[in-house]
Amino acid sequence: MILTVCMSPSVDVTIELDALNIGKVNVVKSKELSFTGKALNVAIGVARLGAEAFSTGFMYNENGSMFERALDREGVQFSFVWNSGRVRENYKCIDKRAMLTEINDIGERVSDEKLYELLQNIRTFSKRADVTVISGGLPRGVDPGYYRELFRSVDARSLRIADAEGAKLFCALEAGIDLVKPNIEELQESLGREFKDKNDMLAGCRELLDRGAKTVLLSLGKDGAVITNGSKNYYCKSMNVAVNSTVGAGDGMVAAAATRLQQGADLPEILRAGVAAGTATVTTFGTISFTKNKYEEVYESLRVTEFD
């Protein structure tokens, strides 16, 4: 089983426009609603790849039932910590150039009792999990140090994946992480410096390794991704595809990486699967994950190379 932990679910409203004109009336071409959250997206991707997925995290009384129905349709099991209030709504506007503009809502506050309850859930469910994925933001007002407590609650026999940035990432690393998946912009912002070349990029990855990660899977967006454990470095170039939306691409990458990690795959295979899933995700508009057929099509086209 692969356990995913979602602290900040959201209703994503993806809107397609010819162009986003600030200060003017904009006409919507199409609109899609997704009941999402980074770790929920990962769970859906895991299920679409044929692995067993289970989700926990925070959910909210007013509209949380829609999330349960969406996960049911995907074959994802779940058990949430329920709170008063409403799941936040995010707006993602995509124009004909595939330019994405995001407007993210703020979430509800969560009580100390609920924070403790989630830690208890993780202790219970991770005992059955081969891999535990914790990703995304935190509820409003929760200290980044909670990420440390989340990962310390994971059973020692479960492999750990973190997809976070900044202080949350660094706190997670203090608990020891088997794989982290930043994108290059997140890593630069987290470390407070710009990467000028490949050596700078690898130095940034090594800093995460020094802080407690065993493996770094670094997304390079349309250029693919690299994976490193400090002694071996691999690169996989993405397939050229029509980009309809970048929403959920990183989560797709994490889903595929988690399934390969569960299977005991080597670094090149984890990388290839991750890039295939991320690439397959961007070909869809208004959906938060890939189709298995598209994933397999992209996977067959990819090649991994080792570099220094």
mmCIF file of C-alpha atoms in Angstrom:
data_model
loop_
_atom_site.group_PDB
_atom_site.id
_atom_site.type_symbol
_atom_site.label_atom_id
_atom_site.label_comp_id
_atom_site.label_asym_id
_atom_site.label_seq_id
_atom_site.Cartn_x
_atom_site.Cartn_y
_atom_site.Cartn_z
ATOM 1 C CA MET A 1 0.000 0.000 0.000
ATOM 2 C CA ILE A 2 1.080 3.586 -0.676
ATOM 3 C CA LEU A 3 -0.157 6.082 1.933
ATOM 4 C CA THR A 4 -0.537 9.745 0.985
ATOM 5 C CA VAL A 5 -1.095 12.525 3.517
ATOM 6 C CA CYS A 6 -2.927 15.689 2.415
ATOM 7 C CA MET A 7 -2.884 18.646 4.810
ATOM 8 C CA SER A 8 -4.466 21.204 2.502
ATOM 9 C CA PRO A 9 -7.126 19.941 0.058
ATOM 10 C CA SER A 10 -8.597 22.336 -2.478
ATOM 11 C CA VAL A 11 -11.295 22.655 -5.084
ATOM 12 C CA ASP A 12 -9.377 23.599 -8.229
ATOM 13 C CA VAL A 13 -11.357 25.559 -10.788
ATOM 14 C CA THR A 14 -9.425 25.364 -14.077
ATOM 15 C CA ILE A 15 -10.554 27.966 -16.596
ATOM 16 C CA GLU A 16 -9.490 28.087 -20.252
ATOM 17 C CA LEU A 17 -9.388 31.529 -21.912
ATOM 18 C CA ASP A 18 -8.106 32.929 -25.190
ATOM 19 C CA ALA A 19 -6.176 35.448 -23.124
ATOM 20 C CA LEU A 20 -6.278 36.783 -19.570
ATOM 21 C CA ASN A 21 -6.919 40.520 -19.832
ATOM 22 C CA ILE A 22 -6.407 42.286 -16.519
ATOM 23 C CA GLY A 23 -9.022 44.939 -15.775
ATOM 24 C CA LYS A 24 -11.312 43.766 -18.590
ATOM 25 C CA VAL A 25 -14.123 41.279 -19.069
ATOM 26 C CA ASN A 26 -12.835 37.758 -19.814
ATOM 27 C CA VAL A 27 -14.961 35.096 -21.527
ATOM 28 C CA VAL A 28 -14.481 31.505 -20.398
ATOM 29 C CA LYS A 29 -14.035 28.888 -23.153
ATOM 30 C CA SER A 30 -14.215 25.900 -20.822
ATOM 31 C CA LYS A 31 -14.180 25.180 -17.099
ATOM 32 C CA GLU A 32 -13.350 22.094 -15.062
ATOM 33 C CA LEU A 33 -13.655 21.452 -11.316
ATOM 34 C CA SER A 34 -11.217 19.092 -9.602
ATOM 35 C CA PHE A 35 -11.386 17.953 -5.995
ATOM 36 C CA THR A 36 -7.725 17.909 -5.280
ATOM 37 C CA GLY A 37 -4.716 18.510 -3.094
ATOM 38 C CA LYS A 38 -1.150 17.437 -3.893
ATOM 39 C CA ALA A 39 -1.231 14.212 -1.895
ATOM 40 C CA LEU A 40 -4.713 13.342 -3.204
ATOM 41 C CA ASN A 41 -3.432 13.804 -6.758
ATOM 42 C CA VAL A 42 -0.582 11.435 -5.920
ATOM 43 C CA ALA A 43 -3.034 8.835 -4.613
ATOM 44 C CA ILE A 44 -5.097 9.037 -7.804
ATOM 45 C CA GLY A 45 -1.958 8.612 -9.915
ATOM 46 C CA VAL A 46 -0.920 5.600 -7.834
ATOM 47 C CA ALA A 47 -4.342 4.019 -8.321
ATOM 48 C CA ARG A 48 -4.257 4.633 -12.076
ATOM 49 C CA LEU A 49 -0.938 2.793 -12.216
ATOM 50 C CA GLY A 50 -2.596 -0.199 -10.599
ATOM 51 C CA ALA A 51 -1.141 0.071 -7.092
ATOM 52 C CA GLU A 52 -3.099 0.264 -3.841
ATOM 53 C CA ALA A 53 -3.537 3.845 -2.624
ATOM 54 C CA PHE A 54 -4.805 5.084 0.740
ATOM 55 C CA SER A 55 -5.199 8.750 1.726
ATOM 56 C CA THR A 56 -5.484 10.552 5.018
ATOM 57 C CA GLY A 57 -5.198 14.193 5.996
ATOM 58 C CA PHE A 58 -7.506 17.066 6.836
ATOM 59 C CA MET A 59 -10.992 17.408 5.363
ATOM 60 C CA TYR A 60 -13.823 19.908 5.933
ATOM 61 C CA ASN A 61 -17.499 19.386 6.673
ATOM 62 C CA GLU A 62 -19.188 21.737 4.202
ATOM 63 C CA ASN A 63 -17.884 20.258 0.928
ATOM 64 C CA GLY A 64 -15.646 17.342 1.878
ATOM 65 C CA SER A 65 -18.145 14.738 0.676
ATOM 66 C CA MET A 66 -17.337 15.727 -2.919
ATOM 67 C CA PHE A 67 -13.741 14.661 -2.320
ATOM 68 C CA GLU A 68 -14.876 11.311 -0.970
ATOM 69 C CA ARG A 69 -16.971 10.689 -4.079
ATOM 70 C CA ALA A 70 -14.071 11.667 -6.354
ATOM 71 C CA LEU A 71 -11.690 9.296 -4.569
ATOM 72 C CA ASP A 72 -14.282 6.512 -4.625
ATOM 73 C CA ARG A 73 -14.492 6.823 -8.406
ATOM 74 C CA GLU A 74 -10.719 6.403 -8.630
ATOM 75 C CA GLY A 75 -10.551 3.418 -6.300
ATOM 76 C CA VAL A 76 -8.627 5.274 -3.588
ATOM 77 C CA GLN A 77 -9.344 4.322 0.032
ATOM 78 C CA PHE A 78 -9.372 7.118 2.627
ATOM 79 C CA SER A 79 -9.872 8.101 6.238
ATOM 80 C CA PHE A 80 -9.738 11.818 7.008
ATOM 81 C CA VAL A 81 -9.525 14.046 10.068
ATOM 82 C CA TRP A 82 -12.691 16.141 9.796
ATOM 83 C CA ASN A 83 -12.893 19.862 10.613
ATOM 84 C CA SER A 84 -15.521 22.584 10.567
ATOM 85 C CA GLY A 85 -15.562 24.970 7.622
ATOM 86 C CA ARG A 86 -15.077 24.623 3.893
ATOM 87 C CA VAL A 87 -12.294 23.371 1.611
ATOM 88 C CA ARG A 88 -10.525 26.296 -0.059
ATOM 89 C CA GLU A 89 -11.013 27.079 -3.757
ATOM 90 C CA ASN A 90 -8.149 27.808 -6.166
ATOM 91 C CA TYR A 91 -8.517 29.318 -9.627
ATOM 92 C CA LYS A 92 -6.181 28.346 -12.463
ATOM 93 C CA CYS A 93 -6.511 30.384 -15.652
ATOM 94 C CA ILE A 94 -4.877 28.974 -18.798
ATOM 95 C CA ASP A 95 -4.651 30.973 -22.026
ATOM 96 C CA LYS A 96 -4.083 29.742 -25.581
ATOM 97 C CA ARG A 97 -0.298 29.983 -25.111
ATOM 98 C CA ALA A 98 -0.591 27.534 -22.167
ATOM 99 C CA MET A 99 0.341 30.377 -19.820
ATOM 100 C CA LEU A 100 -0.949 29.539 -16.330
ATOM 101 C CA THR A 101 -2.138 32.192 -13.863
ATOM 102 C CA GLU A 102 -3.084 30.921 -10.402
ATOM 103 C CA ILE A 103 -5.193 32.513 -7.655
ATOM 104 C CA ASN A 104 -4.925 30.432 -4.490
ATOM 105 C CA ASP A 105 -7.375 30.684 -1.613
ATOM 106 C CA ILE A 106 -6.345 30.477 2.041
ATOM 107 C CA GLY A 107 -7.444 27.461 4.035
ATOM 108 C CA GLU A 108 -9.262 27.103 7.332
ATOM 109 C CA ARG A 109 -7.478 26.915 10.676
ATOM 110 C CA VAL A 110 -7.092 23.533 12.377
ATOM 111 C CA SER A 111 -7.121 22.971 16.140
ATOM 112 C CA ASP A 112 -4.259 21.412 18.100
ATOM 113 C CA GLU A 113 -6.476 18.408 18.800
ATOM 114 C CA LYS A 114 -6.951 17.820 15.065
ATOM 115 C CA LEU A 115 -3.222 18.196 14.425
ATOM 116 C CA TYR A 116 -2.578 15.478 17.005
ATOM 117 C CA GLU A 117 -5.314 13.287 15.531
ATOM 118 C CA LEU A 118 -3.626 13.354 12.128
ATOM 119 C CA LEU A 119 -0.315 12.261 13.660
ATOM 120 C CA GLN A 120 -2.165 9.338 15.214
ATOM 121 C CA ASN A 121 -3.685 8.442 11.841
ATOM 122 C CA ILE A 122 -0.239 8.391 10.262
ATOM 123 C CA ARG A 123 1.128 6.151 13.029
ATOM 124 C CA THR A 124 -1.724 3.726 12.440
ATOM 125 C CA PHE A 125 -1.936 3.678 8.637
ATOM 126 C CA SER A 126 1.802 3.796 7.886
ATOM 127 C CA LYS A 127 2.214 0.428 9.617
ATOM 128 C CA ARG A 128 0.530 -1.057 6.524
ATOM 129 C CA ALA A 129 2.251 1.217 4.003
ATOM 130 C CA ASP A 130 5.310 0.301 1.965
ATOM 131 C CA VAL A 131 5.666 3.990 1.049
ATOM 132 C CA THR A 132 4.319 7.137 2.726
ATOM 133 C CA VAL A 133 4.043 10.378 0.736
ATOM 134 C CA ILE A 134 3.539 13.714 2.505
ATOM 135 C CA SER A 135 3.222 16.741 0.260
ATOM 136 C CA GLY A 136 1.792 20.207 -0.125
ATOM 137 C CA GLY A 137 1.003 23.139 2.101
ATOM 138 C CA LEU A 138 -0.113 23.320 5.698
ATOM 139 C CA PRO A 139 -3.354 24.677 7.172
ATOM 140 C CA ARG A 140 -3.341 28.358 7.990
ATOM 141 C CA GLY A 141 -1.247 29.185 11.048
ATOM 142 C CA VAL A 142 0.484 25.802 11.373
ATOM 143 C CA ASP A 143 4.238 26.029 11.924
ATOM 144 C CA PRO A 144 6.515 24.410 9.289
ATOM 145 C CA GLY A 145 7.950 22.290 12.104
ATOM 146 C CA TYR A 146 4.775 20.214 11.880
ATOM 147 C CA TYR A 147 6.326 18.602 8.795
ATOM 148 C CA ARG A 148 9.031 17.184 11.078
ATOM 149 C CA GLU A 149 6.401 15.689 13.358
ATOM 150 C CA LEU A 150 4.474 14.254 10.411
ATOM 151 C CA PHE A 151 7.464 12.307 9.152
ATOM 152 C CA ARG A 152 8.544 11.253 12.631
ATOM 153 C CA SER A 153 5.103 9.660 12.978
ATOM 154 C CA VAL A 154 5.679 7.414 9.949
ATOM 155 C CA ASP A 155 6.407 3.782 10.781
ATOM 156 C CA ALA A 156 10.127 2.967 10.485
ATOM 157 C CA ARG A 157 9.413 0.213 7.923
ATOM 158 C CA SER A 158 7.701 2.593 5.496
ATOM 159 C CA LEU A 159 9.759 4.447 2.883
ATOM 160 C CA ARG A 160 9.233 8.217 3.014
ATOM 161 C CA ILE A 161 8.699 10.705 0.192
ATOM 162 C CA ALA A 162 8.451 14.475 0.719
ATOM 163 C CA ASP A 163 7.251 17.048 -1.819
ATOM 164 C CA ALA A 164 7.516 20.422 -0.120
ATOM 165 C CA GLU A 165 9.620 23.558 -0.266
ATOM 166 C CA GLY A 166 11.346 26.045 2.008
ATOM 167 C CA ALA A 167 11.115 25.609 5.754
ATOM 168 C CA LYS A 168 8.657 22.712 5.398
ATOM 169 C CA LEU A 169 11.174 20.789 3.308
ATOM 170 C CA PHE A 170 14.039 21.431 5.694
ATOM 171 C CA CYS A 171 11.955 20.340 8.681
ATOM 172 C CA ALA A 172 10.967 17.144 6.865
ATOM 173 C CA LEU A 173 14.613 16.375 6.127
ATOM 174 C CA GLU A 174 15.405 16.462 9.843
ATOM 175 C CA ALA A 175 13.263 13.329 10.189
ATOM 176 C CA GLY A 176 15.114 11.494 7.396
ATOM 177 C CA ILE A 177 13.600 11.116 3.927
ATOM 178 C CA ASP A 178 14.083 8.407 1.309
ATOM 179 C CA LEU A 179 13.167 10.634 -1.649
ATOM 180 C CA VAL A 180 12.437 14.339 -2.071
ATOM 181 C CA LYS A 181 10.905 15.794 -5.237
ATOM 182 C CA PRO A 182 11.361 19.558 -5.607
ATOM 183 C CA ASN A 183 11.212 21.313 -8.935
ATOM 184 C CA ILE A 184 14.138 23.492 -9.890
ATOM 185 C CA GLU A 185 12.388 26.772 -9.060
ATOM 186 C CA GLU A 186 11.386 25.488 -5.607
ATOM 187 C CA LEU A 187 14.916 24.290 -4.902
ATOM 188 C CA GLN A 188 16.436 27.622 -5.894
ATOM 189 C CA GLU A 189 13.970 29.513 -3.716
ATOM 190 C CA SER A 190 14.458 27.105 -0.801
ATOM 191 C CA LEU A 191 18.245 27.494 -0.922
ATOM 192 C CA GLY A 192 18.121 31.219 -1.682
ATOM 193 C CA ARG A 193 20.298 31.146 -4.789
ATOM 194 C CA GLU A 194 20.060 30.802 -8.550
ATOM 195 C CA PHE A 195 21.641 27.886 -10.373
ATOM 196 C CA LYS A 196 23.915 29.067 -13.183
ATOM 197 C CA ASP A 197 24.834 25.642 -14.540
ATOM 198 C CA LYS A 198 24.702 21.875 -14.002
ATOM 199 C CA ASN A 199 27.300 22.006 -11.222
ATOM 200 C CA ASP A 200 25.213 24.518 -9.256
ATOM 201 C CA MET A 201 22.159 22.300 -9.685
ATOM 202 C CA LEU A 202 23.979 19.217 -8.408
ATOM 203 C CA ALA A 203 25.402 21.216 -5.504
ATOM 204 C CA GLY A 204 21.830 22.158 -4.563
ATOM 205 C CA CYS A 205 20.783 18.511 -4.668
ATOM 206 C CA ARG A 206 23.779 17.543 -2.539
ATOM 207 C CA GLU A 207 22.723 20.060 0.092
ATOM 208 C CA LEU A 208 19.397 18.231 0.434
ATOM 209 C CA LEU A 209 21.275 14.932 0.660
ATOM 210 C CA ASP A 210 23.507 16.374 3.375
ATOM 211 C CA ARG A 211 20.425 17.519 5.289
ATOM 212 C CA GLY A 212 18.845 14.064 5.411
ATOM 213 C CA ALA A 213 17.555 12.937 1.997
ATOM 214 C CA LYS A 214 18.729 9.631 0.525
ATOM 215 C CA THR A 215 17.640 10.521 -3.037
ATOM 216 C CA VAL A 216 16.688 13.746 -4.818
ATOM 217 C CA LEU A 217 14.344 13.668 -7.822
ATOM 218 C CA LEU A 218 14.591 17.155 -9.310
ATOM 219 C CA SER A 219 11.990 18.202 -11.869
ATOM 220 C CA LEU A 220 13.217 20.467 -14.679
ATOM 221 C CA GLY A 221 9.764 21.095 -16.122
ATOM 222 C CA LYS A 222 9.565 20.625 -19.895
ATOM 223 C CA ASP A 223 13.258 19.669 -19.932
ATOM 224 C CA GLY A 224 12.645 16.487 -17.939
ATOM 225 C CA ALA A 225 14.260 15.634 -14.609
ATOM 226 C CA VAL A 226 17.390 14.416 -12.866
ATOM 227 C CA ILE A 227 17.818 11.973 -10.001
ATOM 228 C CA THR A 228 20.819 11.642 -7.710
ATOM 229 C CA ASN A 229 21.882 9.883 -4.540
ATOM 230 C CA GLY A 230 25.174 11.772 -4.336
ATOM 231 C CA SER A 231 27.262 9.104 -6.044
ATOM 232 C CA LYS A 232 25.189 8.451 -9.181
ATOM 233 C CA ASN A 233 23.455 11.105 -11.302
ATOM 234 C CA TYR A 234 20.950 10.412 -14.086
ATOM 235 C CA TYR A 235 19.054 12.609 -16.535
ATOM 236 C CA CYS A 236 15.874 11.910 -18.512
ATOM 237 C CA LYS A 237 14.690 14.320 -21.200
ATOM 238 C CA SER A 238 10.947 14.717 -21.512
ATOM 239 C CA MET A 239 9.055 13.772 -24.662
ATOM 240 C CA ASN A 240 7.833 16.688 -26.783
ATOM 241 C CA VAL A 241 4.080 16.897 -26.259
ATOM 242 C CA ALA A 242 1.336 19.492 -26.589
ATOM 243 C CA VAL A 243 1.062 21.109 -23.160
ATOM 244 C CA ASN A 244 -2.569 21.627 -22.197
ATOM 245 C CA SER A 245 -1.972 22.219 -18.484
ATOM 246 C CA THR A 246 0.926 21.869 -16.052
ATOM 247 C CA VAL A 247 -1.498 21.358 -13.146
ATOM 248 C CA GLY A 248 -0.666 18.164 -11.249
ATOM 249 C CA ALA A 249 2.443 17.302 -13.276
ATOM 250 C CA GLY A 250 4.674 17.173 -10.205
ATOM 251 C CA ASP A 251 2.140 15.046 -8.366
ATOM 252 C CA GLY A 252 2.049 12.602 -11.270
ATOM 253 C CA MET A 253 5.829 12.369 -11.085
ATOM 254 C CA VAL A 254 5.639 11.602 -7.359
ATOM 255 C CA ALA A 255 2.956 8.957 -7.914
ATOM 256 C CA ALA A 256 5.043 7.049 -10.436
ATOM 257 C CA ALA A 257 8.211 7.424 -8.358
ATOM 258 C CA ALA A 258 6.368 6.066 -5.316
ATOM 259 C CA THR A 259 5.163 2.976 -7.169
ATOM 260 C CA ARG A 260 8.664 2.280 -8.478
ATOM 261 C CA LEU A 261 10.182 2.852 -5.047
ATOM 262 C CA GLN A 262 7.659 0.376 -3.633
ATOM 263 C CA GLN A 263 8.836 -2.163 -6.214
ATOM 264 C CA GLY A 264 12.498 -1.689 -5.289
ATOM 265 C CA ALA A 265 13.418 -0.174 -8.659
ATOM 266 C CA ASP A 266 16.811 1.419 -9.304
ATOM 267 C CA LEU A 267 17.380 5.145 -9.796
ATOM 268 C CA PRO A 268 17.122 5.181 -13.629
ATOM 269 C CA GLU A 269 13.780 3.369 -13.501
ATOM 270 C CA ILE A 270 12.369 5.679 -10.814
ATOM 271 C CA LEU A 271 13.426 8.653 -12.947
ATOM 272 C CA ARG A 272 12.014 7.278 -16.208
ATOM 273 C CA ALA A 273 8.663 6.451 -14.635
ATOM 274 C CA GLY A 274 8.463 9.853 -12.946
ATOM 275 C CA VAL A 275 9.154 11.786 -16.141
ATOM 276 C CA ALA A 276 6.646 9.638 -18.044
ATOM 277 C CA ALA A 277 3.882 10.366 -15.551
ATOM 278 C CA GLY A 278 4.668 14.080 -15.330
ATOM 279 C CA THR A 279 4.739 14.386 -19.114
ATOM 280 C CA ALA A 280 1.513 12.416 -19.534
ATOM 281 C CA THR A 281 -0.229 14.705 -17.036
ATOM 282 C CA VAL A 282 0.507 17.929 -18.951
ATOM 283 C CA THR A 283 -1.248 16.614 -22.057
ATOM 284 C CA THR A 284 -4.634 16.846 -20.344
ATOM 285 C CA PHE A 285 -6.723 19.946 -19.652
ATOM 286 C CA GLY A 286 -8.598 20.371 -16.407
ATOM 287 C CA THR A 287 -7.668 16.975 -14.951
ATOM 288 C CA ILE A 288 -5.283 16.338 -12.099
ATOM 289 C CA SER A 289 -3.652 13.138 -13.262
ATOM 290 C CA PHE A 290 -2.587 11.128 -16.288
ATOM 291 C CA THR A 291 -4.230 8.233 -18.071
ATOM 292 C CA LYS A 292 -2.402 4.931 -17.915
ATOM 293 C CA ASN A 293 -2.427 4.608 -21.719
ATOM 294 C CA LYS A 294 -0.733 7.990 -22.161
ATOM 295 C CA TYR A 295 1.739 7.169 -19.398
ATOM 296 C CA GLU A 296 2.753 3.930 -21.135
ATOM 297 C CA GLU A 297 3.048 5.680 -24.516
ATOM 298 C CA VAL A 298 5.386 8.320 -23.099
ATOM 299 C CA TYR A 299 7.326 5.808 -20.991
ATOM 300 C CA GLU A 300 8.290 3.781 -24.061
ATOM 301 C CA SER A 301 9.775 6.862 -25.737
ATOM 302 C CA LEU A 302 12.059 7.895 -22.868
ATOM 303 C CA ARG A 303 15.727 7.149 -22.329
ATOM 304 C CA VAL A 304 17.854 7.731 -19.236
ATOM 305 C CA THR A 305 21.521 8.739 -19.355
ATOM 306 C CA GLU A 306 24.124 8.883 -16.581
ATOM 307 C CA PHE A 307 26.194 12.052 -16.183
ATOM 308 C CA ASP A 308 28.910 13.465 -13.926
#
